[in-house]
Amino acid sequence: MKFYSARQAIHDAYAIHLTSKGFEVNPLAFQAGSQSSKLDNNLLICNAVEAGKVIAAVENLDEPFRSWAKWAYGPRTEHLLPEQRRFFQWLEQDVTEKLADSERDYREATQQRIRDVVAYTVLDYRSYVTNGQHLYPTSLIIKKCRIQKQNWRRDFQHWQVDYWELCDVSLDRRALFPMSCLLQKPEGDH
């Protein structure tokens, strides 16, 4: 199994795990350059071992980093929906705590829009780091959340910035660093 990044390693490890259980996840993606559609058993075993190491490292992460890694970088299948639910429960709790600690007294409707902005920001971050495209640019978030443009800077922009940074600096760093360490091979071990 060839790893190019910690994000890709998480995705491929869980995809291999799912295919070994008989779930549909395009096994042709793991042919490691072979033109044959039949993988040789040794390669399958090596891939399974490598995938197991990555999965073990992910499973050893504390929450919310474990559910973040699986939801953000695992294959998009219904088998990882519990991770999505767990992550978004954590996210909802985190936003609720920050709203309670805020110096501003937001109206209930504004608080709900803040929660929506945060959710769209996290979805946008995941899209951006996995495929380089913004799924929810600011203009679309404003439209989807029915925010008046003149209120964006005052009430919502800093929530978007704060949670983008949370994803980038905290969640990704804590979830991906152990994978990076695992994937670094000693010199001569190619």
PDB file of C-alpha atoms in Angstrom:
ATOM      1  CA  MET A   1       0.000   0.000   0.000  1.00  0.00           C
ATOM      2  CA  LYS A   2       1.518   3.315  -1.012  1.00  0.00           C
ATOM      3  CA  PHE A   3       0.749   6.249   1.263  1.00  0.00           C
ATOM      4  CA  TYR A   4       1.090   9.791  -0.052  1.00  0.00           C
ATOM      5  CA  SER A   5      -0.406  11.591   2.922  1.00  0.00           C
ATOM      6  CA  ALA A   6      -1.923  10.906   6.318  1.00  0.00           C
ATOM      7  CA  ARG A   7      -5.369  11.841   4.970  1.00  0.00           C
ATOM      8  CA  GLN A   8      -5.068   9.413   2.071  1.00  0.00           C
ATOM      9  CA  ALA A   9      -3.759   6.692   4.398  1.00  0.00           C
ATOM     10  CA  ILE A  10      -6.838   6.975   6.611  1.00  0.00           C
ATOM     11  CA  HIS A  11      -9.150   6.829   3.604  1.00  0.00           C
ATOM     12  CA  ASP A  12      -7.404   3.865   2.003  1.00  0.00           C
ATOM     13  CA  ALA A  13      -7.046   1.944   5.267  1.00  0.00           C
ATOM     14  CA  TYR A  14     -10.763   2.108   6.011  1.00  0.00           C
ATOM     15  CA  ALA A  15     -11.627   1.354   2.377  1.00  0.00           C
ATOM     16  CA  ILE A  16      -9.430  -1.766   2.482  1.00  0.00           C
ATOM     17  CA  HIS A  17     -11.017  -2.740   5.783  1.00  0.00           C
ATOM     18  CA  LEU A  18     -14.512  -2.367   4.305  1.00  0.00           C
ATOM     19  CA  THR A  19     -13.649  -4.312   1.141  1.00  0.00           C
ATOM     20  CA  SER A  20     -12.202  -7.126   3.210  1.00  0.00           C
ATOM     21  CA  LYS A  21     -15.575  -7.333   4.963  1.00  0.00           C
ATOM     22  CA  GLY A  22     -17.326  -7.609   1.622  1.00  0.00           C
ATOM     23  CA  PHE A  23     -18.704  -4.073   1.406  1.00  0.00           C
ATOM     24  CA  GLU A  24     -18.673  -2.275  -1.937  1.00  0.00           C
ATOM     25  CA  VAL A  25     -15.800   0.215  -2.091  1.00  0.00           C
ATOM     26  CA  ASN A  26     -14.099  -0.071  -5.524  1.00  0.00           C
ATOM     27  CA  PRO A  27     -11.296  -2.600  -4.946  1.00  0.00           C
ATOM     28  CA  LEU A  28      -9.693  -1.529  -8.245  1.00  0.00           C
ATOM     29  CA  ALA A  29      -8.408   1.556  -6.445  1.00  0.00           C
ATOM     30  CA  PHE A  30      -5.967  -0.640  -4.541  1.00  0.00           C
ATOM     31  CA  GLN A  31      -4.186  -2.403  -7.368  1.00  0.00           C
ATOM     32  CA  ALA A  32      -0.933  -0.564  -6.632  1.00  0.00           C
ATOM     33  CA  GLY A  33      -0.244   0.023 -10.303  1.00  0.00           C
ATOM     34  CA  SER A  34      -1.004  -3.520 -11.446  1.00  0.00           C
ATOM     35  CA  GLN A  35      -2.816  -3.830 -14.775  1.00  0.00           C
ATOM     36  CA  SER A  36      -4.372  -7.094 -13.652  1.00  0.00           C
ATOM     37  CA  SER A  37      -7.754  -6.991 -11.961  1.00  0.00           C
ATOM     38  CA  LYS A  38      -6.722  -9.852  -9.691  1.00  0.00           C
ATOM     39  CA  LEU A  39      -4.480  -8.813  -6.826  1.00  0.00           C
ATOM     40  CA  ASP A  40      -1.931 -11.284  -5.681  1.00  0.00           C
ATOM     41  CA  ASN A  41      -2.445 -12.697  -2.171  1.00  0.00           C
ATOM     42  CA  ASN A  42       0.821 -11.360  -0.806  1.00  0.00           C
ATOM     43  CA  LEU A  43      -0.110  -7.824  -1.807  1.00  0.00           C
ATOM     44  CA  LEU A  44      -3.568  -8.236  -0.257  1.00  0.00           C
ATOM     45  CA  ILE A  45      -2.019  -9.416   2.995  1.00  0.00           C
ATOM     46  CA  CYS A  46       0.549  -6.595   3.051  1.00  0.00           C
ATOM     47  CA  ASN A  47      -2.152  -4.021   2.318  1.00  0.00           C
ATOM     48  CA  ALA A  48      -4.338  -5.434   5.099  1.00  0.00           C
ATOM     49  CA  VAL A  49      -1.446  -5.249   7.580  1.00  0.00           C
ATOM     50  CA  GLU A  50      -0.620  -1.658   6.614  1.00  0.00           C
ATOM     51  CA  ALA A  51      -4.310  -0.728   6.793  1.00  0.00           C
ATOM     52  CA  GLY A  52      -4.543  -2.345  10.212  1.00  0.00           C
ATOM     53  CA  LYS A  53      -1.686  -0.210  11.519  1.00  0.00           C
ATOM     54  CA  VAL A  54      -3.358   2.970  10.321  1.00  0.00           C
ATOM     55  CA  ILE A  55      -6.759   1.930  11.691  1.00  0.00           C
ATOM     56  CA  ALA A  56      -5.204   1.039  15.053  1.00  0.00           C
ATOM     57  CA  ALA A  57      -3.576   4.485  15.223  1.00  0.00           C
ATOM     58  CA  VAL A  58      -6.900   6.165  14.429  1.00  0.00           C
ATOM     59  CA  GLU A  59      -8.784   4.040  16.956  1.00  0.00           C
ATOM     60  CA  ASN A  60      -6.259   5.042  19.648  1.00  0.00           C
ATOM     61  CA  LEU A  61      -7.050   8.739  19.199  1.00  0.00           C
ATOM     62  CA  ASP A  62      -9.164  10.476  21.827  1.00  0.00           C
ATOM     63  CA  GLU A  63     -12.506  11.979  20.914  1.00  0.00           C
ATOM     64  CA  PRO A  64     -13.293  14.137  18.995  1.00  0.00           C
ATOM     65  CA  PHE A  65     -10.124  13.435  16.990  1.00  0.00           C
ATOM     66  CA  ARG A  66     -11.012   9.785  16.300  1.00  0.00           C
ATOM     67  CA  SER A  67     -14.481  10.567  14.931  1.00  0.00           C
ATOM     68  CA  TRP A  68     -13.054  13.579  13.042  1.00  0.00           C
ATOM     69  CA  ALA A  69     -10.400  11.437  11.320  1.00  0.00           C
ATOM     70  CA  LYS A  70     -12.885   8.738  10.362  1.00  0.00           C
ATOM     71  CA  TRP A  71     -15.615  11.128   9.246  1.00  0.00           C
ATOM     72  CA  ALA A  72     -13.407  13.668   7.501  1.00  0.00           C
ATOM     73  CA  TYR A  73     -11.031  11.271   5.745  1.00  0.00           C
ATOM     74  CA  GLY A  74     -12.651   7.845   5.712  1.00  0.00           C
ATOM     75  CA  PRO A  75     -14.576   6.606   2.677  1.00  0.00           C
ATOM     76  CA  ARG A  76     -17.990   8.209   2.185  1.00  0.00           C
ATOM     77  CA  THR A  77     -20.092   5.209   3.164  1.00  0.00           C
ATOM     78  CA  GLU A  78     -23.014   4.609   5.470  1.00  0.00           C
ATOM     79  CA  HIS A  79     -20.706   2.471   7.615  1.00  0.00           C
ATOM     80  CA  LEU A  80     -19.039   5.613   8.958  1.00  0.00           C
ATOM     81  CA  LEU A  81     -22.288   7.489   9.680  1.00  0.00           C
ATOM     82  CA  PRO A  82     -21.975   6.811  13.437  1.00  0.00           C
ATOM     83  CA  GLU A  83     -18.667   8.703  13.344  1.00  0.00           C
ATOM     84  CA  GLN A  84     -20.362  11.617  11.611  1.00  0.00           C
ATOM     85  CA  ARG A  85     -23.107  11.635  14.233  1.00  0.00           C
ATOM     86  CA  ARG A  86     -20.562  11.448  17.070  1.00  0.00           C
ATOM     87  CA  PHE A  87     -18.466  14.254  15.594  1.00  0.00           C
ATOM     88  CA  PHE A  88     -21.446  16.552  15.015  1.00  0.00           C
ATOM     89  CA  GLN A  89     -22.718  15.897  18.561  1.00  0.00           C
ATOM     90  CA  TRP A  90     -19.318  17.014  19.837  1.00  0.00           C
ATOM     91  CA  LEU A  91     -19.408  20.025  17.500  1.00  0.00           C
ATOM     92  CA  GLU A  92     -22.905  21.014  18.699  1.00  0.00           C
ATOM     93  CA  GLN A  93     -21.739  20.797  22.317  1.00  0.00           C
ATOM     94  CA  ASP A  94     -18.613  22.833  21.549  1.00  0.00           C
ATOM     95  CA  VAL A  95     -20.618  25.603  19.855  1.00  0.00           C
ATOM     96  CA  THR A  96     -23.164  25.612  22.701  1.00  0.00           C
ATOM     97  CA  GLU A  97     -20.365  26.038  25.269  1.00  0.00           C
ATOM     98  CA  LYS A  98     -18.750  28.850  23.261  1.00  0.00           C
ATOM     99  CA  LEU A  99     -22.094  30.607  22.869  1.00  0.00           C
ATOM    100  CA  ALA A 100     -22.639  30.371  26.646  1.00  0.00           C
ATOM    101  CA  ASP A 101     -19.151  31.765  27.282  1.00  0.00           C
ATOM    102  CA  SER A 102     -19.597  34.540  24.733  1.00  0.00           C
ATOM    103  CA  GLU A 103     -19.759  38.130  25.909  1.00  0.00           C
ATOM    104  CA  ARG A 104     -22.617  38.690  23.453  1.00  0.00           C
ATOM    105  CA  ASP A 105     -26.187  37.764  24.210  1.00  0.00           C
ATOM    106  CA  TYR A 106     -27.346  36.342  20.872  1.00  0.00           C
ATOM    107  CA  ARG A 107     -31.022  35.886  20.091  1.00  0.00           C
ATOM    108  CA  GLU A 108     -32.127  32.245  19.700  1.00  0.00           C
ATOM    109  CA  ALA A 109     -32.550  32.613  15.915  1.00  0.00           C
ATOM    110  CA  THR A 110     -29.018  34.040  15.632  1.00  0.00           C
ATOM    111  CA  GLN A 111     -27.624  31.200  17.765  1.00  0.00           C
ATOM    112  CA  GLN A 112     -29.202  28.663  15.404  1.00  0.00           C
ATOM    113  CA  ARG A 113     -27.732  30.455  12.410  1.00  0.00           C
ATOM    114  CA  ILE A 114     -24.323  30.410  14.114  1.00  0.00           C
ATOM    115  CA  ARG A 115     -24.656  26.641  14.561  1.00  0.00           C
ATOM    116  CA  ASP A 116     -25.519  26.341  10.862  1.00  0.00           C
ATOM    117  CA  VAL A 117     -22.557  28.531   9.858  1.00  0.00           C
ATOM    118  CA  VAL A 118     -20.248  26.330  11.923  1.00  0.00           C
ATOM    119  CA  ALA A 119     -21.647  23.126  10.400  1.00  0.00           C
ATOM    120  CA  TYR A 120     -21.271  24.466   6.854  1.00  0.00           C
ATOM    121  CA  THR A 121     -17.757  25.675   7.676  1.00  0.00           C
ATOM    122  CA  VAL A 122     -16.726  22.210   8.835  1.00  0.00           C
ATOM    123  CA  LEU A 123     -18.264  20.602   5.738  1.00  0.00           C
ATOM    124  CA  ASP A 124     -16.476  23.155   3.565  1.00  0.00           C
ATOM    125  CA  TYR A 125     -13.163  22.498   5.304  1.00  0.00           C
ATOM    126  CA  ARG A 126     -13.497  18.752   4.716  1.00  0.00           C
ATOM    127  CA  SER A 127     -14.283  19.329   1.056  1.00  0.00           C
ATOM    128  CA  TYR A 128     -11.424  21.777   0.611  1.00  0.00           C
ATOM    129  CA  VAL A 129      -8.729  19.581   2.143  1.00  0.00           C
ATOM    130  CA  THR A 130      -9.874  16.416   0.400  1.00  0.00           C
ATOM    131  CA  ASN A 131     -10.505  17.733  -3.115  1.00  0.00           C
ATOM    132  CA  GLY A 132      -9.250  21.336  -3.175  1.00  0.00           C
ATOM    133  CA  GLN A 133     -12.667  22.871  -3.774  1.00  0.00           C
ATOM    134  CA  HIS A 134     -14.908  24.920  -1.533  1.00  0.00           C
ATOM    135  CA  LEU A 135     -18.244  23.175  -1.208  1.00  0.00           C
ATOM    136  CA  TYR A 136     -19.724  26.031   0.846  1.00  0.00           C
ATOM    137  CA  PRO A 137     -18.080  29.365   0.068  1.00  0.00           C
ATOM    138  CA  THR A 138     -19.080  32.281   2.285  1.00  0.00           C
ATOM    139  CA  SER A 139     -21.657  33.603  -0.185  1.00  0.00           C
ATOM    140  CA  LEU A 140     -23.445  30.232  -0.236  1.00  0.00           C
ATOM    141  CA  ILE A 141     -23.368  29.946   3.564  1.00  0.00           C
ATOM    142  CA  ILE A 142     -24.939  33.406   3.826  1.00  0.00           C
ATOM    143  CA  LYS A 143     -27.654  32.361   1.378  1.00  0.00           C
ATOM    144  CA  LYS A 144     -28.337  28.922   2.912  1.00  0.00           C
ATOM    145  CA  CYS A 145     -28.484  30.319   6.454  1.00  0.00           C
ATOM    146  CA  ARG A 146     -30.640  33.288   5.369  1.00  0.00           C
ATOM    147  CA  ILE A 147     -28.227  35.787   6.861  1.00  0.00           C
ATOM    148  CA  GLN A 148     -28.504  39.434   5.946  1.00  0.00           C
ATOM    149  CA  LYS A 149     -25.201  40.412   4.355  1.00  0.00           C
ATOM    150  CA  GLN A 150     -24.799  43.494   6.536  1.00  0.00           C
ATOM    151  CA  ASN A 151     -24.900  41.257   9.644  1.00  0.00           C
ATOM    152  CA  TRP A 152     -22.289  38.766   8.405  1.00  0.00           C
ATOM    153  CA  ARG A 153     -19.151  40.516   9.722  1.00  0.00           C
ATOM    154  CA  ARG A 154     -20.658  41.479  13.047  1.00  0.00           C
ATOM    155  CA  ASP A 155     -22.384  38.227  14.001  1.00  0.00           C
ATOM    156  CA  PHE A 156     -21.049  35.322  11.939  1.00  0.00           C
ATOM    157  CA  GLN A 157     -17.704  35.839  10.229  1.00  0.00           C
ATOM    158  CA  HIS A 158     -15.574  35.227  13.322  1.00  0.00           C
ATOM    159  CA  TRP A 159     -17.424  31.914  13.942  1.00  0.00           C
ATOM    160  CA  GLN A 160     -16.526  30.799  10.438  1.00  0.00           C
ATOM    161  CA  VAL A 161     -12.885  31.820  10.893  1.00  0.00           C
ATOM    162  CA  ASP A 162     -12.636  30.277  14.376  1.00  0.00           C
ATOM    163  CA  TYR A 163     -14.019  26.901  13.302  1.00  0.00           C
ATOM    164  CA  TRP A 164     -11.977  26.775  10.106  1.00  0.00           C
ATOM    165  CA  GLU A 165      -8.907  27.293  12.308  1.00  0.00           C
ATOM    166  CA  LEU A 166     -10.185  24.703  14.789  1.00  0.00           C
ATOM    167  CA  CYS A 167     -10.389  22.152  11.975  1.00  0.00           C
ATOM    168  CA  ASP A 168      -7.007  23.104  10.560  1.00  0.00           C
ATOM    169  CA  VAL A 169      -4.985  23.703  13.698  1.00  0.00           C
ATOM    170  CA  SER A 170      -6.554  21.499  16.328  1.00  0.00           C
ATOM    171  CA  LEU A 171      -8.579  18.667  14.799  1.00  0.00           C
ATOM    172  CA  ASP A 172      -6.355  17.947  11.807  1.00  0.00           C
ATOM    173  CA  ARG A 173      -3.106  18.393  13.667  1.00  0.00           C
ATOM    174  CA  ARG A 174      -4.096  16.094  16.534  1.00  0.00           C
ATOM    175  CA  ALA A 175      -5.698  13.499  14.240  1.00  0.00           C
ATOM    176  CA  LEU A 176      -3.107  13.467  11.454  1.00  0.00           C
ATOM    177  CA  PHE A 177       0.147  13.791  13.395  1.00  0.00           C
ATOM    178  CA  PRO A 178       0.084  10.182  14.679  1.00  0.00           C
ATOM    179  CA  MET A 179      -0.591   9.007  11.110  1.00  0.00           C
ATOM    180  CA  SER A 180       2.350  11.023   9.811  1.00  0.00           C
ATOM    181  CA  CYS A 181       4.638   9.462  12.414  1.00  0.00           C
ATOM    182  CA  LEU A 182       3.360   6.004  11.530  1.00  0.00           C
ATOM    183  CA  LEU A 183       3.892   6.579   7.816  1.00  0.00           C
ATOM    184  CA  GLN A 184       7.461   7.848   8.128  1.00  0.00           C
ATOM    185  CA  LYS A 185       9.686   4.925   7.241  1.00  0.00           C
ATOM    186  CA  PRO A 186      13.314   4.691   8.364  1.00  0.00           C
ATOM    187  CA  GLU A 187      16.014   5.227   5.736  1.00  0.00           C
ATOM    188  CA  GLY A 188      16.594   2.139   3.621  1.00  0.00           C
ATOM    189  CA  ASP A 189      13.063   0.779   4.296  1.00  0.00           C
ATOM    190  CA  HIS A 190      11.537   1.501   0.867  1.00  0.00           C
TER     191      HIS A 190
END
